[in-house]
Short mmCIF file of C-alpha atoms and ligand atoms in Angstrom, two decimals:
data_model
loop_
_atom_site.label_atom_id
_atom_site.label_comp_id
_atom_site.label_asym_id
_atom_site.label_seq_id
_atom_site.Cartn_x
_atom_site.Cartn_y
_atom_site.Cartn_z
CA MET A 1 94.19 125.66 120.53
CA SER A 2 95.12 122.35 118.91
CA PHE A 3 95.30 120.87 115.63
CA SER A 4 93.06 118.14 116.92
CA SER A 5 90.29 120.62 117.77
CA LEU A 6 90.03 121.64 114.18
CA GLY A 7 88.50 118.39 112.58
CA LEU A 8 91.76 116.74 111.33
CA SER A 9 92.11 113.16 111.47
CA ALA A 10 95.10 111.12 113.07
CA PRO A 11 97.00 110.34 109.75
CA LEU A 12 96.95 113.98 109.16
CA LEU A 13 97.57 115.30 112.65
CA LYS A 14 100.77 112.80 112.87
CA ALA A 15 101.87 114.67 109.66
CA VAL A 16 101.54 118.03 111.25
CA ASP A 17 103.25 116.72 114.54
CA GLU A 18 106.04 115.65 112.49
CA GLN A 19 106.67 119.08 111.30
CA GLY A 20 106.85 120.41 114.45
CA TYR A 21 103.88 122.61 114.36
CA THR A 22 102.36 123.01 117.76
CA GLU A 23 99.46 125.00 117.22
CA PRO A 24 97.48 126.47 114.30
CA SER A 25 98.41 129.71 112.81
CA PRO A 26 95.17 132.12 112.84
CA ILE A 27 94.70 131.68 109.29
CA GLN A 28 94.80 127.55 109.97
CA ALA A 29 92.45 128.13 112.75
CA GLN A 30 89.71 129.94 110.76
CA ALA A 31 90.29 128.23 107.36
CA ILE A 32 90.83 124.41 108.43
CA PRO A 33 87.37 123.92 110.13
CA ALA A 34 85.52 125.96 107.08
CA VAL A 35 86.95 123.99 104.59
CA ILE A 36 86.43 120.99 106.06
CA GLU A 37 82.75 121.73 106.23
CA GLY A 38 82.74 122.24 102.38
CA LYS A 39 82.60 126.23 102.58
CA ASP A 40 83.93 128.43 100.17
CA VAL A 41 86.66 130.55 101.38
CA MET A 42 87.85 133.94 100.49
CA ALA A 43 91.12 134.66 102.57
CA ALA A 44 93.66 137.50 102.73
CA ALA A 45 96.66 136.38 103.54
CA GLN A 46 100.74 136.24 102.48
CA THR A 47 103.22 133.97 102.41
CA GLY A 48 104.60 133.31 105.98
CA THR A 49 101.19 133.03 107.47
CA GLY A 50 100.92 129.29 107.22
CA LYS A 51 98.37 129.38 104.16
CA THR A 52 99.35 126.58 102.51
CA ALA A 53 98.86 124.31 105.33
CA GLY A 54 95.80 126.26 105.93
CA PHE A 55 94.11 124.85 102.37
CA VAL A 56 96.31 121.81 101.96
CA LEU A 57 95.22 120.04 105.34
CA PRO A 58 91.51 120.32 105.17
CA ILE A 59 91.46 119.54 101.49
CA LEU A 60 93.23 116.03 102.37
CA GLU A 61 90.68 115.46 105.34
CA ARG A 62 88.01 115.96 102.46
CA LEU A 63 89.32 113.73 100.00
CA ALA A 64 90.45 110.89 102.44
CA SER A 65 86.85 110.07 102.55
CA GLY A 66 85.95 110.23 98.89
CA PRO A 67 86.09 107.82 95.72
CA ARG A 68 89.31 106.95 94.31
CA VAL A 69 90.86 109.37 91.63
CA ARG A 70 90.47 107.55 88.34
CA SER A 71 92.87 107.83 85.56
CA ASN A 72 93.82 111.13 84.18
CA GLN A 73 91.59 112.48 86.88
CA VAL A 74 91.88 115.38 89.70
CA ARG A 75 90.29 115.88 92.52
CA ALA A 76 91.74 119.16 93.69
CA LEU A 77 93.10 121.64 91.88
CA VAL A 78 95.55 124.27 93.17
CA LEU A 79 96.62 126.80 90.73
CA THR A 80 99.76 129.10 91.44
CA PRO A 81 101.42 131.89 89.52
CA THR A 82 104.93 130.61 89.71
CA ARG A 83 106.94 127.38 89.56
CA GLU A 84 108.53 127.97 92.57
CA LEU A 85 105.22 128.34 94.56
CA ALA A 86 103.71 125.48 92.87
CA ALA A 87 106.74 123.40 93.66
CA GLN A 88 106.57 124.61 97.51
CA VAL A 89 102.74 123.72 97.82
CA GLN A 90 103.10 120.38 96.25
CA ASP A 91 106.17 119.60 98.74
CA ASN A 92 103.63 120.81 101.66
CA ALA A 93 100.89 118.35 100.24
CA ASP A 94 103.53 115.67 100.00
CA LYS A 95 104.49 115.86 103.86
CA TYR A 96 100.87 116.22 105.08
CA SER A 97 99.56 113.49 102.81
CA ARG A 98 102.27 111.13 104.01
CA TYR A 99 100.03 108.96 106.19
CA THR A 100 97.41 108.88 103.86
CA ASN A 101 96.49 106.94 100.38
CA LEU A 102 96.26 110.42 98.78
CA SER A 103 98.71 111.46 96.04
CA SER A 104 99.68 114.90 94.85
CA THR A 105 101.97 115.96 91.52
CA VAL A 106 103.03 119.39 90.44
CA VAL A 107 102.94 120.60 86.93
CA PHE A 108 104.73 123.68 85.51
CA GLY A 109 106.18 124.77 82.55
CA GLY A 110 109.88 125.38 81.49
CA VAL A 111 110.19 121.72 81.70
CA LYS A 112 109.54 118.55 79.68
CA ILE A 113 105.86 117.87 79.60
CA ASN A 114 106.20 114.12 78.93
CA PRO A 115 106.89 113.10 82.54
CA GLN A 116 104.13 115.32 83.61
CA MET A 117 101.80 113.16 81.19
CA MET A 118 103.02 109.88 82.79
CA ALA A 119 102.51 111.31 85.92
CA MET A 120 98.84 111.94 85.30
CA ARG A 121 98.06 108.70 84.03
CA LYS A 122 97.00 107.15 87.39
CA GLY A 123 95.45 109.95 88.10
CA VAL A 124 96.01 112.49 91.08
CA ASP A 125 94.03 113.49 94.08
CA VAL A 126 95.90 116.94 94.39
CA LEU A 127 97.26 118.62 91.43
CA VAL A 128 99.21 121.79 91.99
CA ALA A 129 99.68 123.57 88.62
CA THR A 130 100.56 127.07 86.84
CA PRO A 131 98.19 127.75 84.42
CA GLY A 132 99.87 127.74 81.00
CA ARG A 133 101.12 124.17 81.43
CA LEU A 134 97.88 123.03 83.12
CA MET A 135 96.05 124.04 79.59
CA ASP A 136 98.62 122.12 77.54
CA LEU A 137 98.01 119.17 79.54
CA HIS A 138 94.29 119.38 79.31
CA GLN A 139 94.71 119.84 75.52
CA GLN A 140 96.59 116.88 75.33
CA ASN A 141 93.98 115.01 77.49
CA ALA A 142 96.52 114.34 79.95
CA VAL A 143 94.42 116.30 82.45
CA LYS A 144 90.31 115.86 83.09
CA PHE A 145 88.09 117.47 85.39
CA ASP A 146 85.48 115.09 85.75
CA GLN A 147 86.54 114.46 89.18
CA LEU A 148 87.05 117.82 90.20
CA GLU A 149 86.00 118.44 93.73
CA VAL A 150 88.02 121.45 94.74
CA LEU A 151 89.70 124.52 93.36
CA VAL A 152 91.93 126.67 94.94
CA LEU A 153 93.71 130.03 93.46
CA ASP A 154 96.79 130.77 95.42
CA GLU A 155 98.19 134.05 95.41
CA ALA A 156 95.61 135.09 93.18
CA ASP A 157 96.86 138.83 92.88
CA ARG A 158 99.67 137.64 91.25
CA MET A 159 98.22 135.75 88.94
CA LEU A 160 96.57 138.68 87.74
CA ASP A 161 99.74 140.79 87.92
CA MET A 162 101.40 138.02 85.62
CA GLY A 163 98.16 138.32 82.92
CA PHE A 164 96.90 134.79 84.04
CA ILE A 165 93.56 135.96 83.97
CA ARG A 166 92.02 134.66 80.71
CA ASP A 167 93.97 131.30 81.30
CA ILE A 168 92.26 131.20 84.46
CA LYS A 169 88.88 131.97 82.91
CA LYS A 170 89.39 129.29 80.30
CA ILE A 171 90.47 127.00 83.23
CA LEU A 172 87.31 127.69 85.40
CA ALA A 173 85.02 127.15 82.06
CA LEU A 174 86.35 123.51 81.93
CA LEU A 175 85.59 122.40 85.56
CA PRO A 176 82.51 121.04 86.75
CA LYS A 177 80.20 123.95 87.96
CA ASN A 178 79.51 121.81 91.36
CA ARG A 179 82.68 122.29 93.42
CA GLN A 180 84.33 124.23 96.45
CA ASN A 181 86.22 127.14 95.47
CA LEU A 182 89.19 128.77 97.80
CA LEU A 183 90.79 132.06 97.03
CA PHE A 184 93.84 133.11 98.59
CA SER A 185 95.28 136.49 97.69
CA ALA A 186 97.86 139.00 99.82
CA THR A 187 95.38 141.96 98.53
CA PHE A 188 91.89 142.36 97.62
CA SER A 189 91.78 144.77 95.03
CA ASP A 190 88.73 145.62 93.07
CA GLU A 191 89.87 142.94 90.18
CA ILE A 192 90.49 140.31 92.74
CA ARG A 193 86.91 141.05 93.94
CA ASP A 194 85.67 140.94 90.68
CA LEU A 195 86.95 137.65 89.75
CA ALA A 196 85.56 136.16 93.16
CA LYS A 197 82.31 137.21 92.17
CA GLY A 198 82.03 134.69 89.45
CA LEU A 199 84.01 131.93 91.48
CA VAL A 200 83.07 131.82 94.94
CA ASN A 201 79.73 131.11 96.55
CA ASP A 202 78.52 132.71 99.98
CA PRO A 203 82.27 132.35 101.07
CA VAL A 204 83.90 132.66 104.65
CA GLU A 205 85.84 135.47 104.58
CA ILE A 206 88.98 135.56 106.36
CA SER A 207 91.98 138.27 106.72
CA VAL A 208 95.01 137.71 109.00
CA THR A 209 97.22 140.31 107.80
CA PRO A 210 96.24 143.79 107.63
CA ARG A 211 97.04 144.97 104.18
CA ASN A 212 99.84 146.56 103.83
CA THR A 213 101.75 146.36 107.19
CA THR A 214 105.08 145.34 107.70
CA ALA A 215 105.65 142.66 110.62
CA GLU A 216 106.89 144.21 113.58
CA THR A 217 109.81 141.68 114.06
CA VAL A 218 111.63 143.07 111.03
CA THR A 219 114.16 145.90 111.48
CA GLN A 220 113.87 148.29 108.36
CA SER A 221 116.27 150.82 107.60
CA ILE A 222 117.90 152.44 104.91
CA TYR A 223 121.25 153.33 103.56
CA THR A 224 121.33 156.52 101.46
CA THR A 225 124.13 156.57 98.90
CA ASP A 226 124.93 157.28 95.30
CA LYS A 227 123.53 155.04 92.65
CA ARG A 228 127.09 153.70 91.31
CA LYS A 229 128.15 153.29 94.86
CA LYS A 230 125.63 150.87 95.67
CA ALA A 231 127.09 147.69 94.41
CA PRO A 232 130.55 148.39 96.77
CA LEU A 233 128.32 149.50 99.64
CA LEU A 234 126.44 145.67 99.61
CA VAL A 235 129.55 144.17 99.55
CA SER A 236 130.91 145.98 102.65
CA LEU A 237 127.63 145.50 104.31
CA ILE A 238 127.72 141.87 103.74
CA LYS A 239 131.44 141.35 104.59
CA GLU A 240 131.59 143.94 107.53
CA ASN A 241 128.34 142.39 109.10
CA ASN A 242 129.28 138.80 108.17
CA TRP A 243 125.61 138.44 106.86
CA LYS A 244 125.21 134.67 105.71
CA GLN A 245 121.94 134.24 103.85
CA VAL A 246 121.00 137.66 101.97
CA LEU A 247 118.04 137.97 99.55
CA VAL A 248 118.58 140.84 97.22
CA PHE A 249 116.23 142.23 95.04
CA THR A 250 116.61 144.18 91.84
CA LYS A 251 114.24 145.95 89.51
CA THR A 252 115.43 144.20 86.39
CA LYS A 253 116.89 140.67 85.30
CA HIS A 254 119.85 142.12 83.73
CA GLY A 255 120.61 143.92 86.73
CA ALA A 256 120.12 140.88 88.94
CA ASN A 257 122.50 139.00 86.45
CA ARG A 258 125.14 141.89 87.08
CA LEU A 259 125.07 142.15 90.76
CA SER A 260 125.42 138.47 91.13
CA PHE A 261 128.58 138.39 88.67
CA HIS A 262 129.85 141.38 90.92
CA LEU A 263 129.31 139.75 94.19
CA GLU A 264 130.95 136.51 93.00
CA LYS A 265 133.78 138.78 91.65
CA GLN A 266 134.27 140.18 95.39
CA GLY A 267 134.23 136.56 96.87
CA ILE A 268 130.64 136.45 97.96
CA THR A 269 129.04 133.54 96.54
CA SER A 270 125.83 134.28 94.71
CA ALA A 271 123.31 133.29 92.04
CA ALA A 272 120.62 135.30 90.41
CA ILE A 273 116.94 133.98 89.82
CA HIS A 274 114.72 135.43 87.34
CA GLY A 275 112.22 134.64 84.50
CA ASN A 276 114.87 134.35 81.91
CA LYS A 277 116.47 131.17 84.11
CA SER A 278 115.67 127.63 83.18
CA GLN A 279 113.86 125.89 85.66
CA GLY A 280 116.81 123.70 86.55
CA ALA A 281 119.00 126.93 87.32
CA ARG A 282 116.37 128.10 89.38
CA THR A 283 115.99 125.38 91.32
CA ARG A 284 119.65 124.68 91.82
CA ALA A 285 119.69 128.35 92.86
CA LEU A 286 117.11 127.94 95.50
CA GLU A 287 118.54 124.92 96.83
CA GLY A 288 122.40 126.18 97.17
CA PHE A 289 120.74 129.15 98.96
CA LYS A 290 119.04 127.24 101.50
CA ASN A 291 121.65 124.68 102.34
CA GLY A 292 124.37 127.73 102.66
CA ASP A 293 126.18 127.19 99.35
CA ILE A 294 125.08 130.41 98.18
CA GLN A 295 125.42 133.43 100.39
CA THR A 296 123.29 135.79 98.16
CA LEU A 297 120.35 135.28 96.12
CA VAL A 298 119.82 138.14 93.73
CA ALA A 299 116.06 138.23 92.43
CA THR A 300 113.66 139.94 90.66
CA ASP A 301 110.19 140.40 92.61
CA ILE A 302 108.35 137.78 90.35
CA ALA A 303 111.01 135.29 90.89
CA ALA A 304 111.19 135.64 94.62
CA ARG A 305 107.55 135.40 94.78
CA GLY A 306 106.34 132.66 97.29
CA ILE A 307 109.65 131.64 97.92
CA ASP A 308 109.63 129.94 101.74
CA ILE A 309 112.76 129.89 103.50
CA SER A 310 112.19 129.80 107.50
CA HIS A 311 114.31 132.03 109.12
CA LEU A 312 115.60 134.23 106.29
CA PRO A 313 117.77 136.62 108.51
CA PHE A 314 118.63 139.47 105.42
CA VAL A 315 116.56 141.19 102.77
CA VAL A 316 118.14 143.94 100.95
CA ASN A 317 116.35 146.20 98.38
CA TYR A 318 119.32 146.98 95.99
CA ASP A 319 116.37 148.56 94.02
CA LEU A 320 113.35 149.86 95.28
CA PRO A 321 110.25 148.49 93.89
CA HIS A 322 108.17 150.29 91.34
CA VAL A 323 105.27 149.59 93.04
CA ALA A 324 105.22 150.39 96.80
CA ALA A 325 103.10 147.25 97.78
CA ASP A 326 105.88 145.14 96.52
CA TYR A 327 107.88 146.44 99.22
CA VAL A 328 105.72 144.82 101.97
CA HIS A 329 105.95 141.41 99.92
CA ARG A 330 109.53 141.69 99.58
CA ILE A 331 110.74 142.20 103.35
CA GLY A 332 107.54 139.89 104.27
CA ARG A 333 110.40 137.21 103.24
CA THR A 334 112.32 138.05 106.59
CA GLY A 335 110.77 138.12 110.31
CA ARG A 336 108.42 135.30 109.60
CA ALA A 337 106.88 133.46 112.64
CA GLY A 338 108.10 135.91 115.12
CA ALA A 339 111.66 135.22 113.92
CA VAL A 340 113.85 138.28 113.76
CA GLY A 341 114.61 139.66 110.29
CA GLU A 342 116.51 142.69 108.92
CA ALA A 343 115.49 144.31 105.70
CA VAL A 344 118.00 147.04 104.34
CA SER A 345 116.95 149.23 101.17
CA LEU A 346 119.75 151.17 99.57
CA VAL A 347 118.52 154.31 98.06
CA CYS A 348 120.02 157.08 96.14
CA ASN A 349 118.44 160.39 94.76
CA ASP A 350 116.82 158.91 91.83
CA ASP A 351 114.84 156.51 94.12
CA SER A 352 113.31 159.42 96.14
CA ALA A 353 110.04 158.97 94.51
CA GLU A 354 109.76 155.30 95.28
CA LEU A 355 110.78 155.90 98.71
CA PHE A 356 108.21 158.31 99.70
CA ALA A 357 105.69 156.27 98.20
CA ILE A 358 106.67 153.28 100.29
CA GLU A 359 106.88 155.22 103.42
CA ARG A 360 103.36 156.75 102.76
CA LEU A 361 102.17 153.28 102.02
CA ILE A 362 103.62 151.71 105.48
CA GLN A 363 102.91 154.96 107.15
CA LYS A 364 106.07 155.27 109.18
CA LEU A 365 109.46 156.70 108.09
CA LEU A 366 112.50 154.44 107.45
CA PRO A 367 115.53 155.12 109.56
CA ARG A 368 118.19 156.70 107.40
CA LYS A 369 121.65 155.39 107.69
CA GLU A 370 124.94 156.31 105.89
CA HIS A 371 127.86 153.92 105.52
CA PRO A 372 131.36 156.67 106.13
CA GLU A 373 132.76 155.31 103.04
CA TYR A 374 129.79 155.24 100.54
CA LYS A 375 127.83 158.39 101.64
CA ALA A 376 125.59 159.99 99.10
CA VAL A 377 127.21 162.83 97.25
CA ASN A 378 123.80 163.72 95.34
CA ALA A 379 121.80 163.98 98.62
CA VAL A 380 118.32 161.76 98.95
CA PRO A 381 115.88 164.66 99.85
CA GLU A 382 114.29 164.59 103.31
CA SER A 383 111.15 162.34 103.75
CA LYS A 384 107.93 163.83 105.33
CA LEU A 385 105.35 161.41 106.44
CA ASP A 386 102.12 162.05 103.85
CA THR A 387 99.35 160.70 106.09
CA ARG A 388 96.53 160.92 103.51
CA PRO A 389 94.94 158.12 102.57
CA ILE A 390 95.62 156.00 99.51
CA LYS A 391 93.02 156.09 97.41
CA ALA A 392 92.72 153.02 94.99
CA LYS A 393 92.58 154.46 91.26
CA LYS A 394 90.06 152.52 88.94
CA PRO A 395 91.30 153.13 85.44
CA LYS A 396 87.96 152.34 83.48
CA LYS A 397 89.02 149.28 81.35
CA PRO A 398 88.34 149.41 77.77
CA LYS A 399 84.92 148.28 76.55
CA LYS A 400 85.36 147.15 73.15
CA PRO A 401 87.05 143.40 72.88
CA LYS A 402 90.29 144.01 70.97
CA PRO A 403 90.75 142.61 67.31
CA ALA A 404 92.74 139.53 67.40
CA GLY A 405 96.31 139.99 67.72
CA GLU A 406 96.42 143.38 68.81
CA LYS A 407 98.40 144.04 72.04
CA THR A 408 97.50 146.36 74.84
CA PRO A 409 99.73 149.13 75.28
CA ASN A 410 102.23 147.71 77.65
CA LYS A 411 104.27 150.51 79.41
CA GLY A 412 104.53 148.35 82.59
CA GLU A 413 106.24 145.68 81.45
CA HIS A 414 107.16 143.84 84.32
CA ALA A 415 111.04 142.72 85.33
CA ASP A 416 110.24 139.25 84.29
CA GLY A 417 108.59 140.21 80.92
CA GLN A 418 105.01 139.54 82.45
CA ARG A 419 102.03 142.43 82.24
CA SER A 420 102.10 144.24 85.32
CA SER A 421 98.83 145.55 86.46
CA SER A 422 100.25 147.97 89.09
CA LYS A 423 97.55 150.48 87.73
CA ARG A 424 94.76 147.90 87.76
CA ARG A 425 95.67 147.22 91.51
CA GLY A 426 95.62 150.69 92.38
CA ASN A 427 99.32 150.71 93.45
CA LYS A 428 100.60 153.42 91.51
CA PRO A 429 104.00 152.71 90.00
CA VAL A 430 106.68 155.44 90.72
CA GLY A 431 110.02 156.27 89.37
CA LYS A 432 111.81 158.13 86.85
CA ASN A 433 110.43 156.58 84.15
CA GLN A 434 106.58 157.50 84.98
CA ARG A 435 105.25 160.62 83.86
CA HIS A 436 103.20 161.17 87.33
CA LYS A 437 106.52 161.45 89.40
CA ASN A 438 104.86 163.64 92.08
CA VAL A 439 102.47 161.45 93.86
CA ARG A 440 100.84 164.50 95.35
CA LYS A 441 99.48 165.59 92.30
CA GLN A 442 97.68 162.22 91.83
CA LYS A 443 94.11 163.50 93.27
CA THR A 444 92.18 163.80 90.04
CA LYS A 445 90.73 160.66 88.34
CA GLN A 446 93.07 159.13 86.01
CA PRO A 447 92.43 159.07 82.55
CA SER A 448 91.22 155.66 81.05
CA SER A 449 94.11 153.10 80.58
CA ALA A 450 92.95 152.59 76.81
CA SER A 451 93.78 155.87 76.27
CA SER A 452 97.13 155.99 77.83
P1 AMP B 1 103.12 129.43 104.14
O1 AMP B 1 102.60 130.94 104.80
O2 AMP B 1 102.47 128.51 103.86
O3 AMP B 1 103.99 129.83 102.98
O4 AMP B 1 103.90 128.97 105.57
C1 AMP B 1 104.91 129.48 105.79
C2 AMP B 1 105.72 128.90 106.83
O5 AMP B 1 105.37 128.42 108.17
C3 AMP B 1 106.28 127.29 106.29
O6 AMP B 1 107.81 127.02 106.34
C4 AMP B 1 105.54 126.53 106.89
O7 AMP B 1 106.01 125.25 107.14
C5 AMP B 1 105.47 127.08 108.26
N1 AMP B 1 103.87 126.60 109.02
C6 AMP B 1 102.93 126.42 108.62
N2 AMP B 1 102.06 126.36 109.68
C7 AMP B 1 102.75 126.51 110.84
C8 AMP B 1 102.23 126.44 112.42
N3 AMP B 1 101.05 125.98 112.72
N4 AMP B 1 103.58 126.33 113.19
C9 AMP B 1 104.75 126.83 112.78
N5 AMP B 1 104.93 126.73 111.44
C10 AMP B 1 104.20 126.77 110.48
#
């Protein structure tokens, strides 16, 4: 199949050709014609599937034939959970619209608002935004939605994880009712389906990545070791194997800083990215990592979400994620588009509950390795594959609205200070801080989250 058979016109085909794409990815083949037709779309697709071009290209195609955008107006709005993803989507929009008259801009928090207000003055055909800053700009009359034709929620599951649901609902209420809606999400939990009900109208449903599977092209393994040996083990693995571009995941921001500092001290160039870093620092770190100046990028899950680095060869889980599905997201950074990648996890005795939950989720046992110098003294228990299906938990939501100012009990505070809804997503958090350590005991219905 070719891009020209999907209904894209010459200026877009030229831009696609310049990117070197020879044929549409599966999500593009399905989404592009549907969006051009004006249909609503609900797509289950992760980063790495080509989803961005899957919505940006047909949106540009539609906008090319419409009226000119007026001052402060927006014709297509793409909402994303993180600044990094917003910047990447706009970068794509910029490239693909090169031979059209259409404009695109990105707005996100953490940087000055004034330049963004200026950028909105002439109006923008495609605006990519994170929810909080978009609301600020709207309140200041810098962004108006009278001309809005298309709304995209990108990585909707992450947006809900990060607690953006109220902002999203407020934004939806500001938009013209008559519009096209596109919803992209890596997973389709009940919560996403709920959101979708009030959003998409008779949607074309597309699923290109079976949920919770890992790419065949990624070699996965674990090194069993002790907790305090993880840092020297990582240094040895990087040096002995001459790993060049390594994305390392830690659970906490503090852990990311500490590890990055340690790597630097050992002569391995490194930077940490997480929610406490300024936008400038995050952008610089990402650039340095992409161009090879920085050998290791140490990141928390949220900061790394959506990072698009083509052919990223190595992903290391220095800490296993609390939520098993995040393992799939993490290692999805490598082995993209058929390229070969390697995902290595450093696992100590304390991590065994997380390990077993991951193996149960991906339905395979991860091959174990040992480094002769950093063997585990405190052994990691043997894995045994639990083949029982994982039932999504549906904790009942509190019915009564909370009095103003009262905070939801927030046990699952995310590494980046964002609310985590791992429970709501049905992906049970595991780990030593969780009361329910043994996954097998979780057959009975969970008590209401309001009472916990
Ligand atoms: P995405 O899933 O949108 O984050 O895209 C992942 C990567 O795939 C990006 O680096 C894109 O530039 C690349 N890409 C998108 N579409 C294609 C295509 N049809 N052929 C090859 N690479 C593509």
